[in-house]
Every structure is written in structure tokens, then in C-alpha cells.
Short mmCIF file of C-alpha atoms and ligand atoms in Angstrom, two decimals:
data_model
loop_
_atom_site.label_atom_id
_atom_site.label_comp_id
_atom_site.label_asym_id
_atom_site.label_seq_id
_atom_site.Cartn_x
_atom_site.Cartn_y
_atom_site.Cartn_z
CA MET A 89 -9.52 5.20 -3.50
CA SER A 90 -12.78 4.29 -5.16
CA MET A 91 -12.42 1.18 -7.12
CA GLN A 92 -15.12 2.66 -9.94
CA GLY A 93 -13.74 1.74 -13.26
CA LYS A 94 -10.11 0.76 -11.92
CA THR A 95 -8.08 -1.81 -13.52
CA VAL A 96 -6.64 -4.51 -11.24
CA VAL A 97 -3.94 -7.06 -11.92
CA ILE A 98 -4.01 -10.22 -9.58
CA THR A 99 -1.63 -13.32 -10.25
CA GLY A 100 -3.36 -16.33 -8.40
CA ALA A 101 -6.71 -15.40 -8.38
CA THR A 102 -8.11 -18.85 -8.96
CA SER A 103 -8.28 -19.76 -4.91
CA GLY A 104 -7.71 -18.52 -1.85
CA ILE A 105 -6.84 -14.98 -0.84
CA GLY A 106 -6.36 -13.95 -4.39
CA GLU A 107 -9.73 -15.41 -5.51
CA VAL A 108 -11.76 -13.25 -2.21
CA ALA A 109 -9.29 -10.11 -3.18
CA ALA A 110 -10.62 -10.35 -6.51
CA ILE A 111 -14.33 -10.57 -6.23
CA ARG A 112 -14.26 -8.63 -3.82
CA LEU A 113 -12.41 -5.61 -5.39
CA ALA A 114 -14.62 -6.00 -8.20
CA GLU A 115 -17.46 -5.91 -6.01
CA GLN A 116 -16.59 -1.99 -5.30
CA GLY A 117 -16.50 -1.36 -9.03
CA ALA A 118 -13.29 -2.76 -10.46
CA ARG A 119 -12.05 -4.51 -13.58
CA ILE A 120 -10.27 -7.71 -12.55
CA VAL A 121 -7.42 -9.04 -14.42
CA PHE A 122 -6.33 -12.06 -13.37
CA THR A 123 -3.81 -14.99 -14.24
CA ALA A 124 -4.45 -18.57 -13.92
CA ARG A 125 -3.31 -21.90 -14.91
CA ASP A 126 -6.44 -23.92 -14.87
CA LYS A 127 -8.98 -23.64 -17.18
CA ALA A 128 -11.73 -24.89 -14.90
CA ARG A 129 -10.60 -22.80 -12.04
CA ALA A 130 -10.15 -19.91 -14.27
CA GLU A 131 -14.03 -20.09 -15.32
CA GLY A 132 -14.71 -20.22 -11.70
CA THR A 133 -13.21 -17.07 -11.18
CA MET A 134 -14.65 -15.73 -13.68
CA THR A 135 -18.07 -16.42 -13.18
CA ALA A 136 -17.61 -15.09 -9.70
CA LEU A 137 -16.41 -11.80 -11.05
CA ARG A 138 -19.07 -11.91 -13.56
CA LYS A 139 -21.37 -11.93 -10.28
CA ALA A 140 -19.75 -9.46 -8.50
CA ASN A 141 -19.08 -6.92 -11.11
CA ALA A 142 -21.92 -7.42 -14.66
CA LYS A 143 -20.29 -4.03 -16.40
CA ALA A 144 -16.58 -4.62 -16.48
CA ASP A 145 -14.82 -6.90 -18.43
CA HIS A 146 -12.54 -8.82 -16.85
CA ALA A 147 -10.24 -10.97 -18.62
CA VAL A 148 -7.68 -13.90 -17.44
CA HIS A 149 -4.29 -14.78 -18.84
CA MET A 150 -3.42 -18.36 -18.88
CA ALA A 151 0.16 -19.02 -17.22
CA ASP A 152 2.63 -21.07 -15.74
CA LEU A 153 4.49 -18.41 -13.01
CA SER A 154 7.23 -20.79 -12.31
CA ARG A 155 8.58 -20.91 -16.17
CA LEU A 156 10.64 -17.80 -16.77
CA SER A 157 9.25 -17.88 -20.73
CA GLU A 158 5.98 -18.23 -19.19
CA MET A 159 6.61 -15.03 -16.70
CA LYS A 160 7.70 -13.14 -19.66
CA ARG A 161 5.13 -14.04 -21.89
CA VAL A 162 1.94 -13.12 -19.54
CA GLY A 163 3.90 -9.81 -18.30
CA ALA A 164 4.02 -8.90 -21.99
CA GLU A 165 0.19 -9.41 -22.34
CA LEU A 166 -0.84 -8.18 -19.23
CA ALA A 167 1.80 -5.22 -20.45
CA ARG A 168 -1.50 -4.68 -23.27
CA GLU A 169 -3.83 -3.06 -20.98
CA PRO A 170 -3.46 0.82 -21.45
CA VAL A 171 -3.32 1.83 -17.48
CA ILE A 172 -2.95 -0.71 -14.28
CA ASP A 173 -4.30 1.08 -10.88
CA VAL A 174 -3.44 -1.60 -8.56
CA LEU A 175 -1.30 -4.90 -9.35
CA VAL A 176 -1.51 -8.43 -6.29
CA ASN A 177 1.44 -10.33 -6.79
CA ASN A 178 0.04 -12.97 -4.79
CA ALA A 179 0.25 -16.25 -6.24
CA GLY A 180 3.01 -18.89 -4.40
CA ALA A 181 3.40 -22.23 -3.52
CA LEU A 182 5.46 -24.67 -1.22
CA PHE A 183 7.07 -27.35 -2.67
CA ASN A 184 8.37 -30.44 0.13
CA ARG A 185 10.61 -31.71 -2.77
CA ARG A 186 13.51 -29.85 -4.66
CA GLN A 187 12.41 -29.21 -8.62
CA GLU A 188 13.97 -27.24 -10.89
CA THR A 189 12.23 -25.50 -13.96
CA GLU A 190 12.89 -25.94 -17.65
CA ASP A 191 15.24 -22.98 -16.56
CA GLY A 192 17.49 -23.93 -14.55
CA LEU A 193 15.79 -22.33 -11.54
CA GLU A 194 14.48 -24.04 -8.23
CA MET A 195 10.74 -24.17 -8.13
CA THR A 196 9.68 -22.21 -5.21
CA PHE A 197 12.99 -19.46 -5.76
CA ALA A 198 11.05 -19.13 -9.33
CA LEU A 199 6.98 -18.93 -8.74
CA ASN A 200 7.51 -17.25 -5.70
CA HIS A 201 10.05 -14.76 -6.00
CA MET A 202 11.13 -14.53 -10.12
CA ALA A 203 7.29 -14.16 -11.39
CA TYR A 204 6.77 -11.23 -9.02
CA PHE A 205 10.22 -9.81 -10.19
CA VAL A 206 9.72 -10.50 -13.24
CA VAL A 207 6.15 -9.14 -13.96
CA THR A 208 6.03 -6.76 -11.99
CA ASN A 209 9.01 -5.60 -14.01
CA LEU A 210 6.87 -6.09 -17.72
CA LEU A 211 4.01 -3.75 -16.04
CA ARG A 212 6.06 -1.10 -14.71
CA ASP A 213 5.45 2.02 -17.19
CA LYS A 214 1.71 0.87 -17.28
CA LEU A 215 1.50 2.34 -13.25
CA LYS A 216 0.87 5.68 -13.17
CA PRO A 217 1.09 8.34 -9.98
CA GLY A 218 -1.57 7.38 -7.52
CA ALA A 219 -1.11 3.19 -8.97
CA ARG A 220 -0.30 0.92 -6.13
CA ILE A 221 1.61 -2.48 -5.85
CA VAL A 222 0.64 -4.60 -3.23
CA THR A 223 2.57 -8.18 -2.94
CA VAL A 224 1.62 -11.13 -1.00
CA ALA A 225 4.91 -12.25 1.51
CA SER A 226 4.73 -13.97 5.08
CA ASN A 227 6.17 -13.70 8.58
CA ALA A 228 7.33 -17.09 7.31
CA HIS A 229 10.22 -14.87 6.02
CA ARG A 230 11.08 -14.70 9.76
CA GLY A 231 14.02 -16.89 10.58
CA ALA A 232 15.20 -17.32 6.88
CA ARG A 233 18.78 -15.85 6.04
CA LEU A 234 18.93 -15.35 2.54
CA ASP A 235 22.09 -17.25 0.92
CA PHE A 236 23.60 -15.28 -1.85
CA ASP A 237 25.85 -18.45 -3.26
CA ASP A 238 22.40 -20.76 -2.98
CA LEU A 239 20.00 -18.62 -4.55
CA GLN A 240 18.52 -21.64 -6.39
CA ASN A 241 18.74 -23.64 -3.00
CA ARG A 242 20.64 -27.13 -4.14
CA ARG A 243 22.05 -27.36 -0.60
CA ASN A 244 20.29 -29.20 1.95
CA TYR A 245 16.57 -28.78 0.75
CA VAL A 246 13.94 -28.56 2.89
CA GLY A 247 10.44 -26.94 2.09
CA PHE A 248 9.54 -25.38 4.60
CA PRO A 249 12.55 -23.47 4.88
CA VAL A 250 13.21 -22.87 1.30
CA TYR A 251 9.81 -21.39 1.20
CA SER A 252 10.38 -18.80 4.36
CA LYS A 253 13.17 -17.54 2.19
CA SER A 254 11.28 -17.27 -1.15
CA LYS A 255 8.94 -15.21 1.44
CA LEU A 256 12.15 -13.46 2.59
CA CYS A 257 12.72 -12.51 -0.96
CA ASN A 258 9.35 -10.93 -1.65
CA ILE A 259 9.89 -8.49 1.27
CA LEU A 260 13.54 -7.71 0.65
CA PHE A 261 11.93 -7.32 -3.91
CA ASN A 262 9.47 -4.71 -1.80
CA ARG A 263 11.96 -2.71 -0.14
CA GLU A 264 14.01 -2.12 -3.37
CA LEU A 265 10.84 -1.69 -5.38
CA ALA A 266 9.75 1.01 -3.13
CA ARG A 267 12.89 2.94 -3.32
CA ARG A 268 13.50 2.29 -6.63
CA LEU A 269 9.42 3.78 -7.36
CA SER A 270 9.98 6.65 -4.77
CA GLY A 271 9.13 10.34 -5.71
CA SER A 272 6.95 8.43 -8.83
CA GLY A 273 3.62 8.35 -7.43
CA VAL A 274 3.24 4.66 -7.18
CA THR A 275 3.37 3.19 -3.80
CA ALA A 276 4.56 -0.87 -3.30
CA ASN A 277 3.93 -2.45 -0.37
CA ALA A 278 4.14 -5.91 1.18
CA LEU A 279 1.56 -8.18 4.18
CA HIS A 280 1.47 -11.02 5.96
CA PRO A 281 -2.48 -12.37 5.16
CA GLY A 282 -2.36 -14.55 8.67
CA PHE A 283 -2.55 -18.33 8.87
CA VAL A 284 -5.12 -19.26 6.07
CA ALA A 285 -7.37 -21.97 5.13
CA THR A 286 -6.50 -21.91 1.45
CA ARG A 287 -5.32 -25.06 -0.61
CA PHE A 288 -2.54 -23.76 0.12
CA GLY A 289 0.08 -26.62 0.81
CA ASP A 290 -2.36 -29.31 -0.66
CA ASP A 291 -0.03 -29.84 -3.76
CA SER A 292 2.87 -29.43 -1.76
CA GLY A 293 3.54 -33.01 -0.91
CA GLY A 294 4.95 -34.82 2.06
CA ILE A 295 5.12 -33.92 5.24
CA MET A 296 3.92 -30.05 4.69
CA ARG A 297 0.81 -31.48 2.94
CA THR A 298 0.04 -33.70 5.99
CA VAL A 299 1.17 -30.69 8.75
CA LEU A 300 -0.88 -28.13 7.02
CA LYS A 301 -4.21 -29.97 6.36
CA VAL A 302 -3.55 -31.05 10.51
CA ALA A 303 -3.53 -27.43 11.42
CA LYS A 304 -5.41 -25.52 9.08
CA PRO A 305 -8.59 -26.64 10.36
CA ILE A 306 -7.30 -25.57 14.38
CA GLY A 307 -5.45 -22.74 13.80
CA ALA A 308 -6.28 -21.22 10.58
CA ILE A 309 -8.21 -17.82 9.52
CA SER A 310 -10.93 -17.73 6.43
CA PRO A 311 -9.41 -16.72 3.39
CA GLU A 312 -12.03 -13.76 3.53
CA GLU A 313 -10.37 -12.68 6.78
CA GLY A 314 -6.50 -13.34 5.10
CA ALA A 315 -7.79 -11.06 2.31
CA GLN A 316 -8.26 -8.30 4.08
CA THR A 317 -5.11 -6.73 3.85
CA ILE A 318 -4.33 -7.53 0.27
CA LEU A 319 -7.97 -5.00 -0.52
CA TYR A 320 -6.88 -2.76 2.43
CA LEU A 321 -3.70 -1.66 0.69
CA ALA A 322 -5.32 -2.55 -2.90
CA SER A 323 -7.77 0.34 -1.70
CA SER A 324 -7.98 1.87 0.92
CA PRO A 325 -7.28 6.24 1.13
CA GLN A 326 -5.21 5.70 4.16
CA VAL A 327 -2.40 3.89 2.62
CA ALA A 328 -2.57 6.66 0.17
CA GLY A 329 1.25 7.80 -0.33
CA VAL A 330 1.92 4.99 2.01
CA SER A 331 4.95 3.13 0.19
CA GLY A 332 8.09 0.22 1.22
CA GLU A 333 6.00 -1.15 4.44
CA TYR A 334 5.16 -4.41 5.51
CA PHE A 335 1.67 -4.92 6.76
CA TYR A 336 -0.57 -7.56 9.11
CA GLU A 337 -3.39 -6.80 10.29
CA CYS A 338 -4.01 -4.00 8.07
CA LYS A 339 -1.16 -2.14 9.90
CA PRO A 340 2.14 -1.82 9.63
CA THR A 341 4.81 -4.03 11.57
CA THR A 342 8.54 -4.41 11.39
CA PRO A 343 10.02 -7.95 9.72
CA THR A 344 12.60 -9.26 10.39
CA ALA A 345 16.36 -7.19 10.34
CA GLU A 346 16.82 -9.48 7.31
CA ALA A 347 14.56 -8.17 5.53
CA ARG A 348 15.46 -4.76 6.37
CA ASN A 349 18.86 -5.18 4.65
CA ASP A 350 18.86 -2.70 1.94
CA GLU A 351 21.86 -4.15 0.60
CA ASP A 352 21.07 -7.70 0.45
CA ALA A 353 17.60 -6.15 -1.23
CA LYS A 354 19.56 -4.26 -3.72
CA ARG A 355 22.04 -7.57 -4.46
CA LEU A 356 18.40 -9.97 -4.82
CA TRP A 357 17.25 -7.06 -7.30
CA GLU A 358 20.33 -6.99 -9.61
CA LEU A 359 20.51 -11.05 -9.38
CA SER A 360 17.23 -11.19 -10.62
CA GLU A 361 17.74 -9.45 -13.03
CA GLU A 362 20.77 -11.31 -14.87
CA LEU A 363 18.64 -13.94 -14.04
CA ALA A 364 15.26 -12.88 -15.60
CA GLY A 365 17.82 -11.72 -18.64
N1 NAP B 420 -2.60 -19.70 3.53
C1 NAP B 420 -1.86 -19.10 4.33
O1 NAP B 420 -1.39 -19.02 5.50
C2 NAP B 420 -0.62 -18.31 3.85
C3 NAP B 420 0.35 -17.67 4.81
C4 NAP B 420 1.28 -16.35 4.40
C5 NAP B 420 1.06 -16.29 2.93
N2 NAP B 420 0.49 -16.22 1.98
C6 NAP B 420 0.96 -16.12 0.74
O2 NAP B 420 -0.37 -16.39 -0.04
C7 NAP B 420 -0.35 -16.09 -1.48
C8 NAP B 420 -1.88 -16.80 -1.86
O3 NAP B 420 -1.48 -18.22 -1.41
P1 NAP B 420 -3.10 -18.97 -0.86
O4 NAP B 420 -3.30 -19.32 0.25
O5 NAP B 420 -4.40 -17.94 -1.02
O6 NAP B 420 -3.12 -20.46 -1.40
P2 NAP B 420 -4.04 -21.26 -3.01
O7 NAP B 420 -5.26 -21.24 -2.44
O8 NAP B 420 -3.29 -22.22 -3.09
O9 NAP B 420 -3.53 -19.95 -4.08
C9 NAP B 420 -2.50 -19.83 -4.51
C10 NAP B 420 -2.82 -19.47 -6.16
O10 NAP B 420 -1.63 -19.24 -7.08
C11 NAP B 420 -1.80 -20.14 -8.00
N3 NAP B 420 -0.26 -20.64 -8.63
C12 NAP B 420 0.58 -21.91 -7.59
N4 NAP B 420 1.10 -22.12 -8.14
C13 NAP B 420 1.19 -21.05 -9.73
C14 NAP B 420 1.87 -21.48 -10.57
N5 NAP B 420 3.10 -22.73 -10.85
N6 NAP B 420 1.50 -20.32 -11.93
C15 NAP B 420 0.71 -19.48 -11.63
N7 NAP B 420 -0.09 -19.71 -10.39
C16 NAP B 420 0.28 -20.70 -9.93
C17 NAP B 420 -2.90 -20.97 -7.14
O11 NAP B 420 -3.25 -21.71 -8.76
P3 NAP B 420 -4.17 -22.62 -8.76
O12 NAP B 420 -5.79 -22.69 -8.51
O13 NAP B 420 -4.23 -23.27 -10.08
O14 NAP B 420 -3.49 -23.79 -7.84
C18 NAP B 420 -3.56 -19.89 -6.84
O15 NAP B 420 -4.29 -19.30 -7.61
C19 NAP B 420 0.81 -16.90 -1.11
O16 NAP B 420 1.54 -16.06 -2.24
C20 NAP B 420 1.44 -17.05 -0.09
O17 NAP B 420 2.52 -17.75 -0.30
C21 NAP B 420 -0.09 -17.69 2.42
#
């Protein structure tokens, strides 16, 4: 679809693939409304957006998306937009050490899953027929299994497996979201961006920070390349009407059996509703 005059909401557009996607969509004519948690980085993105599309009145909303109260506040702020054409759920991170938010949620689950869930639900009414929801998941979901008795990862916390579970949550969330949206004209698709040399991992601490620092220069693609599937799902006419899929390199691909489990998707949705209050 033409992005001219469209409003795109992106979480975590101050770095990496979210920032590239925001700038490229602005260049295509979109007005970008993004979330940030760091003032200086927010200003950096805003400057780039104004350069990319000077006519649009881009907006930024500050929030720490690992906190439930902040997810709700910023979701309510974003919901003041009269219409949202594309929502990109993107902000995410890996935490080497287990941390709990003030809400008693484990940090990875809170930021990577609950923020997508809460923000999307608060914006649901602003997404009209033709609108798209794009959820950044990961092939890191491969090998992960959800343990519904331990969604807060209290047992045997290890950073990467917990991150993998949160990315499995993203695909299950997308699956149930698409089922709930079916017939509404609003689509929902998830994606794997590839292994991308972004700031991802820089704040993780411990061994994962070191592993990613070494691996990125060897095996990772650029943020520009990593953003391509986000851009495709947000704007390509080829995926108008396509929903509930998982994409990699702009092509639908099959996630693991665990990520295709409709009962788990429904259960995760219901538990997330309870946790979100
Ligand atoms: N890089 C990869 O290889 C890779 C592979 C598969 C999937 N992904 C997924 O891609 C998405 C984007 O990651 P990236 O690689 O672009 O990483 P990145 O460069 O670290 O960017 C992450 C974005 O999320 C924001 N963010 C992090 N914690 C936040 C919090 N507590 N509250 C609000 N915003 C927060 C960051 O804000 P700040 O600028 O303030 O840090 C930044 O804008 C994530 O969902 C990640 O899981 C990445």
C-alpha cells in the first residue's frame, strides 16, 4: 500500500531494525509515531525522521515498556491517534540475569511479550479495515517450549532460553491475534528479521553480551537488511489480506510445532489478559 499520509506506530524505534524501518517508512510518506525510553536517542530518531519526511508531524512517546503501568499509559497515549494504519511491535531485549519488574513480572516476559500484548489491545479500536499489525519475533523461538506453570521464569533462569520462550510467545500471540481479527479486515503477521548487527545484546550483561559481540561482526546482516521484512509486511501490496503468518526474508515460513499450537496460543492470550489486569 502507499504509505503517503499513513500513520505508523512503532515501539523501540531508537535503534536497530525498528529505527531503520521507521526512517524508510517515513521516506515513503508515512507519519511515524514511536516509543522511546532514552531522550537523546529519541531526539536522534526524530531528527532522522524529519529529514526523511519533513511534511509529516512525527511524534514520540516516552515509556519503559518493561513496566505494566508504562505499557498502559503509553498505550492510552497512542490510542489518542484517530487512526493507526500500521502497528509495529518491535521493542525487545535479552536479559542475562533474572530481574523482576515492580509488577512481579519477569523482565524478558514483560518487555518482549506483555508490552506487545498490552499495546496492541489498547490500540485495537484505532486499527480499521486495511490496517496491519507487524510483530517482530525470532527464529530463536526454535527449540523453545512454553511452561505455563512458570511463565515468570523462576526456575533455572538462563538468558537465551528465556529470550527464546518470549519469542515463541510472540508467534503464539500473533496466531491468536490473527484468529481474533479474522473477518475484520485488519491483518497480523510475525517475522524473523535474521541475525542482525544492532545494539541487541549490548545491555544484556554476562556471557550473552560477549557471545553476541563476537558473533555480530562475523555472521550478522546490517540493520538495513534486517528491517526489510518489517517494511514488506508494513507496506507491500503483496501481503494485503495475508494474516496469521510468520515471515523470514519476505517469505512465509513455518515456525515450530510449538508455535503453531492453537490451544497454547489461546491459553497464553487468556493468561496475559489476567496478568495485564
Ligand atoms: N538483532 C537480532 O539479531 C534479532 C534477531 C531476531 C529478532 N530480533 C528482534 O528484533 C527486535 C528489535 O531488536 P534490535 O535487534 O533492533 O535491537 P536494538 O538495537 O537493541 O533495539 C531495540 C529497541 O527496543 C527498545 N527497548 C529495549 N528495551 C526497552 C524498554 N525496556 N522499554 C522501551 N523500549 C525498549 C530499544 O530502546 P533503546 O534505544 O533505549 O535501547 C530499541 O529502540 C527485538 O524484538 C528483537 O528480539 C533481533
